[in-house]
Coordinates of C-alpha atoms in Angstrom, one line a residue:
D1 CA -12.9 -14.6 13.0
M2 CA -14.4 -13.2 15.9
D3 CA -17.6 -15.5 16.1
I4 CA -19.6 -12.8 14.7
E5 CA -23.0 -13.7 12.3
T6 CA -21.7 -12.9 8.9
F7 CA -25.6 -11.2 8.4
L8 CA -24.5 -8.7 11.5
I9 CA -21.5 -7.9 9.7
S10 CA -22.9 -7.6 6.3
S11 CA -25.7 -5.4 7.6
T12 CA -24.1 -3.2 9.6
V13 CA -20.7 -2.1 8.3
I14 CA -20.6 0.2 5.8
S15 CA -16.8 0.1 5.2
V16 CA -13.4 -0.9 6.9
L17 CA -10.5 0.9 7.1
A18 CA -6.9 -0.1 7.3
Q19 CA -3.7 1.8 7.9
R20 CA 0.1 1.2 8.8
L21 CA 2.4 4.2 9.9
L22 CA 5.6 4.0 7.8
R23 CA 8.7 6.5 8.1
R24 CA 9.0 9.6 6.4
I25 CA 11.9 10.6 4.6
C26 CA 13.8 13.4 5.9
A27 CA 13.5 16.6 4.3
Q28 CA 16.9 17.8 5.4
C29 CA 18.9 15.1 4.1
S30 CA 17.1 13.7 1.5
A31 CA 18.9 12.6 -1.9
P32 CA 18.0 10.9 -5.0
Y33 CA 18.9 7.3 -5.2
T34 CA 18.0 4.3 -7.6
P35 CA 15.8 1.3 -5.8
S36 CA 17.7 -2.1 -6.6
P37 CA 16.4 -4.8 -9.0
R38 CA 15.8 -6.8 -5.7
E39 CA 14.0 -4.4 -3.8
V40 CA 11.5 -3.5 -7.0
Q41 CA 10.9 -7.3 -7.4
A42 CA 9.9 -7.6 -3.6
V43 CA 6.9 -5.2 -4.0
G44 CA 5.8 -6.5 -6.8
L45 CA 6.9 -4.2 -9.8
E46 CA 8.9 -4.6 -12.5
M47 CA 12.7 -2.6 -13.0
K48 CA 11.3 -1.4 -16.4
E49 CA 8.4 0.3 -14.8
V50 CA 10.4 2.2 -12.0
R51 CA 12.9 3.5 -14.1
E52 CA 10.5 5.8 -15.2
F53 CA 10.4 7.7 -12.1
E54 CA 13.0 9.4 -9.8
Y55 CA 13.4 8.3 -6.3
K56 CA 14.7 9.3 -2.7
R57 CA 16.0 8.3 0.5
G58 CA 17.7 10.0 3.5
R59 CA 21.4 10.2 3.8
G60 CA 21.0 10.7 7.2
C61 CA 21.6 13.9 9.3
S62 CA 21.3 15.5 13.1
H63 CA 17.7 16.4 12.4
C64 CA 16.9 12.5 11.9
M65 CA 19.2 11.2 14.4
Y66 CA 21.2 9.9 11.4
T67 CA 18.2 7.3 10.3
G68 CA 17.6 9.2 7.2
Y69 CA 13.8 9.3 8.5
R70 CA 11.8 12.1 10.4
G71 CA 8.0 11.6 11.1
R72 CA 5.2 9.3 10.1
V73 CA 2.9 9.1 7.1
G74 CA 0.1 6.6 6.9
A75 CA -0.5 3.9 4.2
Y76 CA -4.1 3.5 4.0
E77 CA -6.7 0.5 2.5
L78 CA -10.5 1.3 2.0
L79 CA -13.0 -1.3 1.8
V80 CA -16.5 -0.3 1.0
L81 CA -19.4 -2.7 1.2
N82 CA -21.2 -3.0 -1.5
E83 CA -23.8 -5.7 -2.7
P84 CA -21.3 -7.8 -4.3
V85 CA -19.1 -7.6 -1.4
K86 CA -21.9 -8.0 1.5
E87 CA -23.1 -10.8 -0.7
A88 CA -19.5 -12.5 -0.6
I89 CA -19.4 -11.9 3.1
L90 CA -23.0 -13.8 3.7
R91 CA -21.1 -16.9 1.6
K92 CA -18.3 -16.7 4.0
S93 CA -15.8 -16.0 1.1
T94 CA -12.3 -15.9 1.8
A95 CA -10.4 -12.6 2.3
N96 CA -8.7 -13.1 -0.9
E97 CA -12.4 -13.5 -2.9
I98 CA -13.4 -10.5 -1.0
R99 CA -10.6 -8.3 -2.1
R100 CA -10.9 -9.6 -5.5
L101 CA -14.4 -8.4 -5.6
S102 CA -13.9 -5.4 -4.2
V103 CA -11.0 -4.3 -6.5
E104 CA -13.5 -5.0 -9.5
S105 CA -16.5 -3.2 -8.2
T106 CA -15.0 -0.5 -5.7
G107 CA -11.9 0.2 -6.9
L108 CA -10.2 -0.8 -4.1
I109 CA -6.3 0.4 -3.6
S110 CA -4.3 -1.8 -1.6
M111 CA -2.2 -0.7 1.3
R112 CA 1.0 -1.7 -0.6
E113 CA -0.2 0.3 -3.7
D114 CA -0.7 3.2 -1.7
A115 CA 2.5 3.1 -0.2
I116 CA 4.1 2.7 -3.5
A117 CA 2.5 6.1 -4.6
K118 CA 4.0 7.3 -1.7
V119 CA 7.5 5.8 -2.3
V120 CA 7.2 7.5 -5.9
R121 CA 6.1 10.8 -4.4
G122 CA 9.5 11.0 -2.5
V123 CA 7.7 10.4 1.0
T124 CA 8.8 7.0 2.2
T125 CA 11.4 4.5 0.5
F126 CA 10.8 0.6 -0.8
E127 CA 12.3 -0.7 2.3
E128 CA 9.4 0.9 4.6
V129 CA 6.8 -0.6 1.9
L130 CA 8.5 -4.1 2.4
K131 CA 8.7 -3.9 6.2
H132 CA 5.2 -2.5 7.5
T133 CA 2.7 -3.5 4.5
P134 CA 1.0 -6.6 4.1
R135 CA 1.7 -8.8 0.8
T136 CA -0.6 -8.5 -1.6
F137 CA -0.8 -10.4 -5.4
G138 CA -1.6 -8.4 -8.3
I139 CA 0.0 -5.4 -7.6
R140 CA -1.4 -3.0 -10.7
P141 CA 1.4 -1.4 -13.1
L142 CA 2.8 1.8 -11.7
R143 CA 1.3 4.3 -14.2
Q144 CA -2.2 2.8 -13.2
I145 CA -1.2 2.9 -9.3
M146 CA -0.1 6.7 -9.3
T147 CA -3.1 7.9 -11.3
L148 CA -5.7 5.7 -8.6
C149 CA -3.4 7.4 -6.2
Q150 CA -3.9 11.0 -6.9

């Protein structure tokens, strides 16, 4: 949407990296917690798959100024422009179509999926994922996300 000719984008761009910074759970006051069904559903997962893992949340302490968070961690999405993606750009396909092609042909991991993997690893919370990552359709099963984000 910047009035750049599509052939210039598809012939010069190799990849596009998007990022969001999420608050990191404070290591000093981190404690186990169970996410609510509402949180789980809001990120696009099912409660039965979420129950397999343990989750953390900061209780709040003097180290984190009683917020439960201290520091930041990045959530990333890397779009690699291979031939199918370049052709979709030249056809002026929608962003959703380009994303779908990228998932199929390059194994694109969405920013939300990367952030969800960080929740499972105890780095951040579902609250941060919902607040700072764009909603994406077609979130993969949690086990698959964890395998892809190793």
